[in-house]
PDB file of C-alpha atoms in Angstrom:
ATOM      1  CA  MET R   1     -19.640  20.554  -2.400  1.00  0.00           C
ATOM      2  CA  ALA R   2     -17.074  17.836  -1.618  1.00  0.00           C
ATOM      3  CA  VAL R   3     -17.009  17.284   2.146  1.00  0.00           C
ATOM      4  CA  LYS R   4     -13.151  17.784   3.307  1.00  0.00           C
ATOM      5  CA  LYS R   5     -12.262  14.395   5.020  1.00  0.00           C
ATOM      6  CA  LYS R   6     -10.943  14.804   8.885  1.00  0.00           C
ATOM      7  CA  LEU R   7      -8.247  12.970   9.742  1.00  0.00           C
ATOM      8  CA  PRO R   8      -8.488  10.803  12.817  1.00  0.00           C
ATOM      9  CA  ALA R   9      -7.286  11.754  16.423  1.00  0.00           C
ATOM     10  CA  LEU R  10      -3.934  11.295  15.962  1.00  0.00           C
ATOM     11  CA  LYS R  11      -1.807  12.404  19.588  1.00  0.00           C
ATOM     12  CA  ARG R  12      -0.474   8.831  20.311  1.00  0.00           C
ATOM     13  CA  LEU R  13       0.466   7.651  16.736  1.00  0.00           C
ATOM     14  CA  ILE R  14       2.506  11.375  16.861  1.00  0.00           C
ATOM     15  CA  LYS R  15       3.964  10.447  20.220  1.00  0.00           C
ATOM     16  CA  LYS R  16       5.782   7.554  18.759  1.00  0.00           C
ATOM     17  CA  ILE R  17       6.932   8.984  15.997  1.00  0.00           C
ATOM     18  CA  GLU R  18       8.131  11.377  18.084  1.00  0.00           C
ATOM     19  CA  LYS R  19       9.651   9.207  20.101  1.00  0.00           C
ATOM     20  CA  VAL R  20      12.197   8.343  17.285  1.00  0.00           C
ATOM     21  CA  THR R  21      12.417  12.204  15.180  1.00  0.00           C
ATOM     22  CA  HIS R  22      11.595  15.589  14.675  1.00  0.00           C
ATOM     23  CA  VAL R  23       8.130  16.422  13.488  1.00  0.00           C
ATOM     24  CA  ARG R  24       7.647  19.235  11.699  1.00  0.00           C
ATOM     25  CA  PRO R  25       5.142  20.629   9.326  1.00  0.00           C
ATOM     26  CA  ALA R  26       6.164  19.489   5.241  1.00  0.00           C
ATOM     27  CA  THR R  27       7.662  22.393   3.272  1.00  0.00           C
ATOM     28  CA  GLU R  28       5.916  23.240   0.081  1.00  0.00           C
ATOM     29  CA  GLU R  29       8.617  21.780  -2.337  1.00  0.00           C
ATOM     30  CA  GLU R  30       8.190  18.202  -0.298  1.00  0.00           C
ATOM     31  CA  LEU R  31       4.237  18.156  -0.512  1.00  0.00           C
ATOM     32  CA  ALA R  32       5.001  19.195  -4.420  1.00  0.00           C
ATOM     33  CA  ALA R  33       7.297  15.908  -4.984  1.00  0.00           C
ATOM     34  CA  LEU R  34       4.903  13.886  -3.049  1.00  0.00           C
ATOM     35  CA  GLN R  35       2.117  14.774  -5.439  1.00  0.00           C
ATOM     36  CA  LYS R  36       3.981  14.537  -7.892  1.00  0.00           C
ATOM     37  CA  LEU R  37       4.984  10.702  -7.273  1.00  0.00           C
ATOM     38  CA  ALA R  38       1.637   9.637  -6.878  1.00  0.00           C
ATOM     39  CA  GLY R  39       0.718  11.605 -10.183  1.00  0.00           C
ATOM     40  CA  GLY R  40      -1.269  14.359  -8.963  1.00  0.00           C
ATOM     41  CA  LYS R  41      -3.738  11.424  -6.812  1.00  0.00           C
ATOM     42  CA  LEU R  42      -2.238  11.498  -3.748  1.00  0.00           C
ATOM     43  CA  PRO R  43      -5.724  11.099  -1.077  1.00  0.00           C
ATOM     44  CA  GLU R  44      -6.252  14.539   0.639  1.00  0.00           C
ATOM     45  CA  GLU R  45      -5.867  12.946   4.204  1.00  0.00           C
ATOM     46  CA  ALA R  46      -2.203  11.775   3.111  1.00  0.00           C
ATOM     47  CA  MET R  47      -1.637  15.440   2.021  1.00  0.00           C
ATOM     48  CA  GLU R  48      -3.263  16.865   5.172  1.00  0.00           C
ATOM     49  CA  PHE R  49      -1.219  14.601   7.249  1.00  0.00           C
ATOM     50  CA  TYR R  50       2.466  15.034   5.701  1.00  0.00           C
ATOM     51  CA  SER R  51       1.468  18.797   5.667  1.00  0.00           C
ATOM     52  CA  HIS R  52       1.215  18.468   9.748  1.00  0.00           C
ATOM     53  CA  TYR R  53       3.341  16.079  10.421  1.00  0.00           C
ATOM     54  CA  SER R  54       6.309  15.314   8.358  1.00  0.00           C
ATOM     55  CA  PHE R  55       9.642  13.737   9.626  1.00  0.00           C
ATOM     56  CA  GLU R  56      12.921  12.654   7.806  1.00  0.00           C
ATOM     57  CA  GLY R  57      13.704   8.743   7.680  1.00  0.00           C
ATOM     58  CA  ILE R  58      11.743   5.795   8.661  1.00  0.00           C
ATOM     59  CA  VAL R  59      10.312   5.278  11.924  1.00  0.00           C
ATOM     60  CA  ARG R  60       9.580   1.913  13.638  1.00  0.00           C
ATOM     61  CA  ILE R  61       5.872   1.753  14.737  1.00  0.00           C
ATOM     62  CA  ASP R  62       5.348  -1.127  17.355  1.00  0.00           C
ATOM     63  CA  GLU R  63       8.454  -2.907  16.204  1.00  0.00           C
ATOM     64  CA  TYR R  64       7.249  -4.318  13.277  1.00  0.00           C
ATOM     65  CA  ILE R  65       5.859  -1.382  10.634  1.00  0.00           C
ATOM     66  CA  ASP R  66       8.234   1.133   9.481  1.00  0.00           C
ATOM     67  CA  LEU R  67       6.509   4.689   8.339  1.00  0.00           C
ATOM     68  CA  TYR R  68       8.318   6.474   6.152  1.00  0.00           C
ATOM     69  CA  GLY R  69       9.039  10.012   5.646  1.00  0.00           C
ATOM     70  CA  ILE R  70       8.120  11.719   2.243  1.00  0.00           C
ATOM     71  CA  ASN R  71      12.051  12.155   1.495  1.00  0.00           C
ATOM     72  CA  GLU R  72      11.851   7.775   2.335  1.00  0.00           C
ATOM     73  CA  ILE R  73       8.398   7.530  -0.045  1.00  0.00           C
ATOM     74  CA  VAL R  74      10.433   8.827  -2.601  1.00  0.00           C
ATOM     75  CA  ARG R  75      13.150   6.832  -2.383  1.00  0.00           C
ATOM     76  CA  TRP R  76      11.411   3.562  -1.769  1.00  0.00           C
ATOM     77  CA  ASN R  77       8.809   3.966  -4.964  1.00  0.00           C
ATOM     78  CA  THR R  78      11.814   5.046  -7.281  1.00  0.00           C
ATOM     79  CA  ASP R  79      14.920   2.975  -5.932  1.00  0.00           C
ATOM     80  CA  ALA R  80      13.936  -0.148  -4.143  1.00  0.00           C
ATOM     81  CA  VAL R  81      11.466  -3.110  -4.406  1.00  0.00           C
ATOM     82  CA  PRO R  82       8.493  -3.794  -4.035  1.00  0.00           C
ATOM     83  CA  GLY R  83       7.957   0.141  -4.638  1.00  0.00           C
ATOM     84  CA  PHE R  84       9.287   0.808  -8.088  1.00  0.00           C
ATOM     85  CA  MET R  85       7.750  -2.467  -9.458  1.00  0.00           C
ATOM     86  CA  VAL R  86       4.401  -1.432  -8.334  1.00  0.00           C
ATOM     87  CA  LEU R  87       4.296   2.130  -8.457  1.00  0.00           C
ATOM     88  CA  PRO R  88       3.315   2.022 -12.189  1.00  0.00           C
ATOM     89  CA  PHE R  89       0.617   0.496 -11.420  1.00  0.00           C
ATOM     90  CA  GLY R  90      -0.732   2.741  -9.112  1.00  0.00           C
ATOM     91  CA  LEU R  91       0.636   1.419  -5.702  1.00  0.00           C
ATOM     92  CA  LEU R  92       2.218   3.989  -3.861  1.00  0.00           C
ATOM     93  CA  THR R  93       4.260   2.536  -1.007  1.00  0.00           C
ATOM     94  CA  VAL R  94       4.017   4.889   2.275  1.00  0.00           C
ATOM     95  CA  ALA R  95       5.214   2.057   4.965  1.00  0.00           C
ATOM     96  CA  SER R  96       6.035  -1.193   4.768  1.00  0.00           C
ATOM     97  CA  TRP R  97       6.639  -4.595   7.264  1.00  0.00           C
ATOM     98  CA  VAL R  98       9.784  -5.606   8.674  1.00  0.00           C
ATOM     99  CA  ASP R  99      10.237  -8.528   6.260  1.00  0.00           C
ATOM    100  CA  GLY R 100      10.138  -5.899   3.461  1.00  0.00           C
ATOM    101  CA  ASP R 101       6.780  -6.188   2.402  1.00  0.00           C
ATOM    102  CA  ALA R 102       5.351  -2.984   1.372  1.00  0.00           C
ATOM    103  CA  ILE R 103       2.078  -0.895   2.585  1.00  0.00           C
ATOM    104  CA  CYS R 104       0.528   1.070  -0.274  1.00  0.00           C
ATOM    105  CA  ILE R 105      -2.057   3.441  -0.929  1.00  0.00           C
ATOM    106  CA  ASP R 106      -3.827   2.226  -4.441  1.00  0.00           C
ATOM    107  CA  LEU R 107      -4.476   5.706  -6.061  1.00  0.00           C
ATOM    108  CA  ASN R 108      -6.613   4.067  -8.846  1.00  0.00           C
ATOM    109  CA  SER R 109      -9.037   1.973  -6.905  1.00  0.00           C
ATOM    110  CA  VAL R 110     -11.978   4.334  -6.760  1.00  0.00           C
ATOM    111  CA  GLY R 111     -14.446   2.809  -8.969  1.00  0.00           C
ATOM    112  CA  GLU R 112     -12.583  -0.493  -9.395  1.00  0.00           C
ATOM    113  CA  LYS R 113     -15.411  -3.467  -8.547  1.00  0.00           C
ATOM    114  CA  PHE R 114     -14.774  -6.011  -5.564  1.00  0.00           C
ATOM    115  CA  GLY R 115     -16.778  -8.953  -4.040  1.00  0.00           C
ATOM    116  CA  TYR R 116     -19.872  -9.192  -5.623  1.00  0.00           C
ATOM    117  CA  GLY R 117     -20.579  -6.618  -7.259  1.00  0.00           C
ATOM    118  CA  GLY R 118     -19.359  -3.724  -5.122  1.00  0.00           C
ATOM    119  CA  CYS R 119     -17.087  -0.686  -5.564  1.00  0.00           C
ATOM    120  CA  TYR R 120     -14.515   0.985  -3.957  1.00  0.00           C
ATOM    121  CA  THR R 121     -15.399   4.184  -3.004  1.00  0.00           C
ATOM    122  CA  THR R 122     -11.903   5.029  -1.583  1.00  0.00           C
ATOM    123  CA  GLN R 123      -8.244   5.038  -2.473  1.00  0.00           C
ATOM    124  CA  VAL R 124      -7.634   1.413  -0.381  1.00  0.00           C
ATOM    125  CA  ILE R 125      -4.642   0.215   1.356  1.00  0.00           C
ATOM    126  CA  ARG R 126      -3.056  -2.954   0.240  1.00  0.00           C
ATOM    127  CA  GLN R 127      -0.002  -4.843   0.611  1.00  0.00           C
ATOM    128  CA  CYS R 128       2.526  -5.867  -1.749  1.00  0.00           C
ATOM    129  CA  SER R 129       5.070  -8.483  -1.499  1.00  0.00           C
ATOM    130  CA  HIS R 130       8.406  -7.981  -2.065  1.00  0.00           C
ATOM    131  CA  GLU R 131       9.277 -11.642  -2.841  1.00  0.00           C
ATOM    132  CA  LEU R 132       6.580 -11.339  -5.605  1.00  0.00           C
ATOM    133  CA  PHE R 133       7.027  -8.105  -6.927  1.00  0.00           C
ATOM    134  CA  SER R 134      11.107  -8.428  -7.492  1.00  0.00           C
ATOM    135  CA  GLU R 135      12.789  -7.188 -10.442  1.00  0.00           C
ATOM    136  CA  GLY R 136      11.929  -9.310 -13.436  1.00  0.00           C
ATOM    137  CA  GLU R 137       9.815  -9.106 -16.461  1.00  0.00           C
ATOM    138  CA  GLU R 138       7.095 -11.306 -14.985  1.00  0.00           C
ATOM    139  CA  ILE R 139       5.513 -12.655 -12.026  1.00  0.00           C
ATOM    140  CA  THR R 140       6.496 -15.565 -10.643  1.00  0.00           C
ATOM    141  CA  PHE R 141       5.251 -18.359  -8.154  1.00  0.00           C
ATOM    142  CA  TYR R 142       4.436 -21.991  -7.950  1.00  0.00           C
ATOM    143  CA  ARG R 143       0.642 -23.232  -7.549  1.00  0.00           C
ATOM    144  CA  LYS R 144       0.541 -27.024  -7.947  1.00  0.00           C
ATOM    145  CA  ALA R 145      -3.257 -26.490  -8.697  1.00  0.00           C
ATOM    146  CA  LEU R 146      -2.814 -24.214 -11.215  1.00  0.00           C
ATOM    147  CA  GLY R 147      -0.574 -26.307 -13.550  1.00  0.00           C
ATOM    148  CA  GLY R 148       2.863 -25.373 -11.395  1.00  0.00           C
ATOM    149  CA  LEU R 149       5.286 -22.532 -12.165  1.00  0.00           C
ATOM    150  CA  VAL R 150       2.511 -19.864 -12.676  1.00  0.00           C
ATOM    151  CA  ARG R 151       4.065 -17.055 -14.989  1.00  0.00           C
ATOM    152  CA  LEU R 152       2.119 -13.766 -15.204  1.00  0.00           C
ATOM    153  CA  PRO R 153       2.637 -10.486 -17.176  1.00  0.00           C
ATOM    154  CA  TYR R 154       3.117  -6.656 -15.158  1.00  0.00           C
ATOM    155  CA  THR R 155      -0.456  -5.733 -15.183  1.00  0.00           C
ATOM    156  CA  ARG R 156      -2.497  -3.213 -13.213  1.00  0.00           C
ATOM    157  CA  GLU R 157      -4.808  -6.566 -13.098  1.00  0.00           C
ATOM    158  CA  ASN R 158      -2.457  -9.091 -11.773  1.00  0.00           C
ATOM    159  CA  VAL R 159      -0.535  -6.678  -9.491  1.00  0.00           C
ATOM    160  CA  VAL R 160      -3.772  -5.856  -7.647  1.00  0.00           C
ATOM    161  CA  ALA R 161      -5.450  -9.688  -7.573  1.00  0.00           C
ATOM    162  CA  LEU R 162      -1.681 -10.538  -5.794  1.00  0.00           C
ATOM    163  CA  SER R 163      -1.754  -7.520  -3.493  1.00  0.00           C
ATOM    164  CA  PRO R 164      -4.446  -7.541  -0.672  1.00  0.00           C
ATOM    165  CA  TYR R 165      -6.891  -5.407   0.814  1.00  0.00           C
ATOM    166  CA  VAL R 166      -5.364  -4.310   4.319  1.00  0.00           C
ATOM    167  CA  THR R 167      -8.150  -1.772   5.386  1.00  0.00           C
ATOM    168  CA  ASN R 168     -10.467   1.369   3.791  1.00  0.00           C
ATOM    169  CA  ASP R 169      -7.791   4.580   3.149  1.00  0.00           C
ATOM    170  CA  PHE R 170      -5.457   6.087   4.493  1.00  0.00           C
ATOM    171  CA  SER R 171      -7.034   7.193   7.316  1.00  0.00           C
ATOM    172  CA  TYR R 172      -7.906   3.706   8.594  1.00  0.00           C
ATOM    173  CA  LEU R 173      -4.292   2.710   7.717  1.00  0.00           C
ATOM    174  CA  LEU R 174      -3.210   5.973  10.407  1.00  0.00           C
ATOM    175  CA  LYS R 175      -5.841   4.868  13.010  1.00  0.00           C
ATOM    176  CA  ARG R 176      -4.992   1.089  12.720  1.00  0.00           C
ATOM    177  CA  LEU R 177      -0.815   2.125  13.050  1.00  0.00           C
ATOM    178  CA  ARG R 178      -2.398   4.592  16.110  1.00  0.00           C
ATOM    179  CA  ASP R 179      -3.807   1.179  17.897  1.00  0.00           C
ATOM    180  CA  GLY R 180      -1.528  -1.141  16.913  1.00  0.00           C
ATOM    181  CA  GLU R 181      -4.280  -3.037  15.100  1.00  0.00           C
ATOM    182  CA  LEU R 182      -2.475  -3.724  11.307  1.00  0.00           C
ATOM    183  CA  ARG R 183      -2.277  -7.343  10.832  1.00  0.00           C
ATOM    184  CA  TYR R 184       0.852  -8.924   8.691  1.00  0.00           C
ATOM    185  CA  ILE R 185      -1.044 -11.060   5.842  1.00  0.00           C
ATOM    186  CA  GLU R 186       1.300 -13.986   4.773  1.00  0.00           C
ATOM    187  CA  LEU R 187       2.026 -14.858   1.026  1.00  0.00           C
ATOM    188  CA  THR R 188       1.002 -18.260   1.589  1.00  0.00           C
ATOM    189  CA  LYS R 189      -2.857 -17.103   2.240  1.00  0.00           C
ATOM    190  CA  THR R 190      -2.655 -14.230  -0.804  1.00  0.00           C
ATOM    191  CA  LEU R 191      -1.501 -17.462  -3.400  1.00  0.00           C
ATOM    192  CA  ASP R 192      -4.180 -19.374  -1.808  1.00  0.00           C
ATOM    193  CA  ASP R 193      -6.774 -16.748  -2.235  1.00  0.00           C
ATOM    194  CA  TYR R 194      -5.487 -16.163  -5.791  1.00  0.00           C
ATOM    195  CA  GLU R 195      -5.765 -19.821  -6.389  1.00  0.00           C
ATOM    196  CA  LYS R 196      -9.294 -20.307  -5.022  1.00  0.00           C
ATOM    197  CA  LYS R 197     -10.315 -17.639  -7.132  1.00  0.00           C
ATOM    198  CA  ARG R 198      -9.158 -18.704 -10.518  1.00  0.00           C
ATOM    199  CA  LEU R 199     -10.138 -22.110  -9.875  1.00  0.00           C
ATOM    200  CA  GLN R 200     -13.470 -20.736  -9.198  1.00  0.00           C
ATOM    201  CA  GLU R 201     -13.628 -18.437 -12.420  1.00  0.00           C
ATOM    202  CA  THR R 202     -12.109 -21.765 -14.802  1.00  0.00           C
ATOM    203  CA  ALA R 203     -14.966 -23.901 -13.413  1.00  0.00           C
ATOM    204  CA  GLN R 204     -17.592 -21.322 -14.169  1.00  0.00           C
ATOM    205  CA  GLU R 205     -16.228 -21.107 -17.831  1.00  0.00           C
ATOM    206  CA  SER R 206     -16.353 -24.554 -18.219  1.00  0.00           C
TER     207      SER R 206
END
């Protein structure tokens, strides 16, 4: 029997939300809409959180992160960038930085490889750039070492490669929001890391 994941102590986070808006349990219809949006893959800790602590609209946490209520999660994943551009590849937007970069649950990360032969055992949290994943048929950016203008098709592999890991899972995301410990990842660092990896792969192939 699977062990049910527990939510972290959230009193401080809930107080932050309650300063802005009313907190209430989600309705069955809201939870069904959220799970449908996630293709039935919403992590149980996320379901548990919204079951008890639903709210309307957007709540700004510590002046730099916007946490979304269920209605806004639906809107940002169906009618805003980068949300609707990355959802088809398993990245569900649940919050964003004030500059527009999305904070996403990677619904498909369990079992995928990372680093030196390891595999993710949880649905990790990633940051998705609103500059990279804007409307268009390709992901484009400039890197001199990679030949200048880089054009990549929208695939899960490419989207994930350009969406840096933020933290272990939704529970850890809540902890970091509670404690003010979430750190923004600059796009330049994301592209530097991508360039380094691609150059290493090219060197290994030659």
